[in-house]
């Protein structure tokens, strides 16, 4: 492995992850800063509270893309530069950390659900779809985005292990990155966990909207 290429790819992935699209999209579309209303989280779910489904959808897509792109670029072209699964794990984790702690936004970012999903889809579309399906099922029946995210975070590394020798061969560095991402997702949802326990967590489709 050429460590210079690996380090460079990881740094670029972090910078890409540091683009807080919830804030950027809201500014471009003339909406309130998502850090000023609702959960104050710069993510697609909170942008949805602005009343603009289009802004939320664009934010979701771009946040997922910035997790997916670094991983697949290394997956598709990294071999020519001596980059393998270790660098895939590094760039995926770096993009996720960029979303959580963006250098361009005072290191105050979102919770990383969409970006984590993008990373998983980059590693394997089967793994990504299985995790997304888990989120959708839990969200549909519970109406809690946070609960769905927590359950999906727990199951993602398990799905990767269960698929060993059937859909892929488990790589220790990728597994470690997934465990770290899952742990950070749970940590970033600690306030939501408290609200879920108290029964005060907001449901999907709730009436909270951004100030005009």
Short mmCIF file of C-alpha atoms in Angstrom, two decimals:
data_model
loop_
_atom_site.label_atom_id
_atom_site.label_comp_id
_atom_site.label_asym_id
_atom_site.label_seq_id
_atom_site.Cartn_x
_atom_site.Cartn_y
_atom_site.Cartn_z
CA UNK A 1 0.00 0.00 0.00
CA UNK A 2 1.16 3.52 -0.79
CA UNK A 3 0.47 5.28 2.50
CA UNK A 4 0.64 8.72 0.92
CA UNK A 5 -2.30 7.84 -1.35
CA UNK A 6 -4.20 6.29 1.56
CA UNK A 7 -3.68 9.32 3.81
CA UNK A 8 -4.59 11.70 0.99
CA UNK A 9 -7.78 9.79 0.20
CA UNK A 10 -8.76 9.74 3.87
CA UNK A 11 -8.20 13.49 4.23
CA UNK A 12 -10.25 14.25 1.11
CA UNK A 13 -13.04 11.99 2.40
CA UNK A 14 -13.11 13.91 5.67
CA UNK A 15 -13.29 17.25 3.83
CA UNK A 16 -16.14 15.96 1.67
CA UNK A 17 -17.93 14.72 4.78
CA UNK A 18 -17.49 18.16 6.33
CA UNK A 19 -19.87 19.69 3.78
CA UNK A 20 -23.01 20.14 5.89
CA UNK A 21 -25.61 19.85 3.14
CA UNK A 22 -28.52 20.50 5.50
CA UNK A 23 -27.15 24.00 6.04
CA UNK A 24 -25.98 24.50 2.45
CA UNK A 25 -29.23 23.34 0.83
CA UNK A 26 -31.32 25.40 3.26
CA UNK A 27 -29.31 28.53 2.45
CA UNK A 28 -29.56 27.97 -1.30
CA UNK A 29 -33.32 27.40 -1.09
CA UNK A 30 -33.89 30.40 1.19
CA UNK A 31 -34.93 28.38 4.23
CA UNK A 32 -34.11 28.90 7.89
CA UNK A 33 -30.88 27.42 9.21
CA UNK A 34 -31.77 23.92 10.44
CA UNK A 35 -29.56 24.53 13.46
CA UNK A 36 -32.05 27.16 14.66
CA UNK A 37 -35.26 25.11 14.98
CA UNK A 38 -36.65 21.70 15.84
CA UNK A 39 -33.92 19.38 17.09
CA UNK A 40 -31.30 21.88 15.84
CA UNK A 41 -29.65 18.95 14.11
CA UNK A 42 -28.28 19.70 10.60
CA UNK A 43 -29.78 16.64 8.99
CA UNK A 44 -32.53 15.69 6.55
CA UNK A 45 -35.10 14.83 9.22
CA UNK A 46 -34.83 18.26 10.79
CA UNK A 47 -34.81 19.99 7.39
CA UNK A 48 -38.15 18.27 6.78
CA UNK A 49 -39.55 20.32 9.67
CA UNK A 50 -39.00 23.42 7.51
CA UNK A 51 -41.98 22.25 5.48
CA UNK A 52 -39.89 21.69 2.35
CA UNK A 53 -39.90 18.04 1.34
CA UNK A 54 -37.68 18.89 -1.62
CA UNK A 55 -34.99 20.40 0.60
CA UNK A 56 -35.13 17.38 2.91
CA UNK A 57 -34.88 14.94 -0.02
CA UNK A 58 -31.93 16.79 -1.55
CA UNK A 59 -30.18 16.91 1.83
CA UNK A 60 -30.75 13.19 2.34
CA UNK A 61 -29.38 12.36 -1.11
CA UNK A 62 -26.28 14.54 -0.78
CA UNK A 63 -25.52 13.39 2.76
CA UNK A 64 -25.72 9.79 1.58
CA UNK A 65 -23.64 10.54 -1.51
CA UNK A 66 -20.74 11.94 0.50
CA UNK A 67 -20.49 8.66 2.40
CA UNK A 68 -20.89 6.48 -0.69
CA UNK A 69 -18.56 8.29 -3.10
CA UNK A 70 -15.20 7.97 -1.27
CA UNK A 71 -15.78 4.28 -0.61
CA UNK A 72 -16.68 3.35 -4.18
CA UNK A 73 -13.87 5.44 -5.65
CA UNK A 74 -11.36 3.46 -3.59
CA UNK A 75 -13.23 0.24 -4.38
CA UNK A 76 -13.23 0.88 -8.13
CA UNK A 77 -9.90 2.60 -8.67
CA UNK A 78 -7.86 2.07 -5.50
CA UNK A 79 -6.26 -1.12 -6.71
CA UNK A 80 -4.19 0.82 -9.23
CA UNK A 81 -2.65 2.76 -6.32
CA UNK A 82 -2.25 -0.12 -3.90
CA UNK A 83 -5.35 0.76 -1.91
CA UNK A 84 -7.61 -1.95 -0.55
CA UNK A 85 -10.20 -2.64 2.12
CA UNK A 86 -8.17 -0.86 4.79
CA UNK A 87 -8.38 2.41 2.87
CA UNK A 88 -12.06 1.79 2.09
CA UNK A 89 -12.66 1.53 5.83
CA UNK A 90 -10.59 4.65 6.50
CA UNK A 91 -12.33 6.86 3.92
CA UNK A 92 -15.77 5.67 4.97
CA UNK A 93 -15.07 6.43 8.60
CA UNK A 94 -13.45 9.77 7.68
CA UNK A 95 -16.47 10.89 5.65
CA UNK A 96 -18.74 9.93 8.55
CA UNK A 97 -16.57 11.81 11.06
CA UNK A 98 -16.58 14.81 8.73
CA UNK A 99 -20.36 14.88 8.90
CA UNK A 100 -20.33 14.64 12.70
CA UNK A 101 -17.48 17.11 13.20
CA UNK A 102 -17.28 19.29 10.06
CA UNK A 103 -14.21 21.49 9.82
CA UNK A 104 -16.17 24.01 7.72
CA UNK A 105 -18.95 24.40 10.34
CA UNK A 106 -17.11 24.79 13.67
CA UNK A 107 -17.05 20.99 14.11
CA UNK A 108 -20.80 21.01 14.87
CA UNK A 109 -22.47 18.52 12.57
CA UNK A 110 -25.35 16.11 12.32
CA UNK A 111 -25.93 12.59 13.57
CA UNK A 112 -24.69 10.89 10.42
CA UNK A 113 -27.48 8.44 9.59
CA UNK A 114 -27.63 9.17 5.86
CA UNK A 115 -23.84 9.35 5.54
CA UNK A 116 -23.47 6.03 7.35
CA UNK A 117 -26.03 4.50 4.97
CA UNK A 118 -24.00 5.82 2.05
CA UNK A 119 -20.85 4.18 3.43
CA UNK A 120 -22.65 0.83 3.76
CA UNK A 121 -24.03 1.07 0.23
CA UNK A 122 -20.50 1.77 -0.99
CA UNK A 123 -19.16 -1.32 0.75
CA UNK A 124 -22.00 -3.48 -0.62
CA UNK A 125 -25.37 -2.55 -2.05
CA UNK A 126 -26.84 -5.66 -0.43
CA UNK A 127 -25.56 -4.61 2.99
CA UNK A 128 -26.78 -1.06 2.46
CA UNK A 129 -30.25 -2.11 1.33
CA UNK A 130 -30.63 -4.57 4.20
CA UNK A 131 -29.79 -1.82 6.69
CA UNK A 132 -32.05 0.71 4.97
CA UNK A 133 -34.88 -1.83 4.92
CA UNK A 134 -34.45 -2.24 8.68
CA UNK A 135 -34.71 1.52 9.13
CA UNK A 136 -37.83 1.75 6.96
CA UNK A 137 -39.60 -1.11 8.74
CA UNK A 138 -38.92 0.24 12.24
CA UNK A 139 -39.76 3.81 11.21
CA UNK A 140 -43.00 2.71 9.54
CA UNK A 141 -44.32 0.86 12.56
CA UNK A 142 -42.96 3.11 15.32
CA UNK A 143 -43.02 6.52 13.56
CA UNK A 144 -39.75 7.31 15.33
CA UNK A 145 -36.83 8.20 13.07
CA UNK A 146 -34.41 8.03 15.99
CA UNK A 147 -35.52 4.54 17.04
CA UNK A 148 -35.21 3.32 13.45
CA UNK A 149 -31.71 4.77 13.25
CA UNK A 150 -30.67 3.11 16.52
CA UNK A 151 -31.96 -0.30 15.47
CA UNK A 152 -30.32 -0.02 12.04
CA UNK A 153 -27.04 1.02 13.69
CA UNK A 154 -27.06 -2.11 15.86
CA UNK A 155 -27.92 -4.45 12.99
CA UNK A 156 -25.52 -3.10 10.33
CA UNK A 157 -22.34 -4.78 11.69
CA UNK A 158 -24.35 -7.94 12.41
CA UNK A 159 -25.59 -8.08 8.81
CA UNK A 160 -21.98 -7.73 7.65
CA UNK A 161 -20.95 -10.67 9.85
CA UNK A 162 -23.94 -12.79 8.79
CA UNK A 163 -23.05 -12.27 5.12
CA UNK A 164 -19.56 -13.67 5.53
CA UNK A 165 -18.73 -16.26 2.83
CA UNK A 166 -22.24 -15.93 1.41
CA UNK A 167 -22.35 -12.41 -0.03
CA UNK A 168 -18.79 -11.27 0.78
CA UNK A 169 -15.75 -12.09 2.87
CA UNK A 170 -15.60 -10.13 6.11
CA UNK A 171 -12.66 -7.73 6.29
CA UNK A 172 -11.55 -6.86 9.82
CA UNK A 173 -10.82 -3.22 9.02
CA UNK A 174 -14.26 -2.71 7.43
CA UNK A 175 -15.94 -4.46 10.34
CA UNK A 176 -14.05 -2.27 12.82
CA UNK A 177 -15.08 0.87 10.93
CA UNK A 178 -18.72 -0.24 10.97
CA UNK A 179 -18.61 -0.92 14.71
CA UNK A 180 -17.13 2.53 15.36
CA UNK A 181 -19.73 4.19 13.11
CA UNK A 182 -22.54 2.30 14.85
CA UNK A 183 -21.22 3.23 18.29
CA UNK A 184 -20.96 6.91 17.32
CA UNK A 185 -24.47 6.85 15.86
CA UNK A 186 -25.81 5.55 19.14
CA UNK A 187 -23.78 8.12 21.07
CA UNK A 188 -25.06 10.97 18.90
CA UNK A 189 -28.62 9.81 19.59
CA UNK A 190 -28.21 9.84 23.38
CA UNK A 191 -30.69 12.71 23.81
CA UNK A 192 -33.18 10.89 21.60
CA UNK A 193 -32.74 7.77 23.72
CA UNK A 194 -33.65 9.74 26.84
CA UNK A 195 -36.70 11.21 25.09
CA UNK A 196 -37.79 7.77 23.88
CA UNK A 197 -37.59 6.48 27.44
CA UNK A 198 -39.59 9.47 28.72
CA UNK A 199 -42.09 9.27 25.86
CA UNK A 200 -41.35 12.81 24.66
CA UNK A 201 -39.59 12.00 21.38
CA UNK A 202 -41.06 13.62 18.25
CA UNK A 203 -42.67 11.28 15.75
CA UNK A 204 -42.24 11.39 12.00
CA UNK A 205 -44.85 13.65 10.46
CA UNK A 206 -45.11 15.73 13.62
CA UNK A 207 -46.33 19.31 13.53
CA UNK A 208 -43.09 21.07 14.43
CA UNK A 209 -42.08 23.50 11.71
CA UNK A 210 -39.29 25.97 11.20
CA UNK A 211 -39.82 29.65 12.00
CA UNK A 212 -40.69 31.80 9.02
#
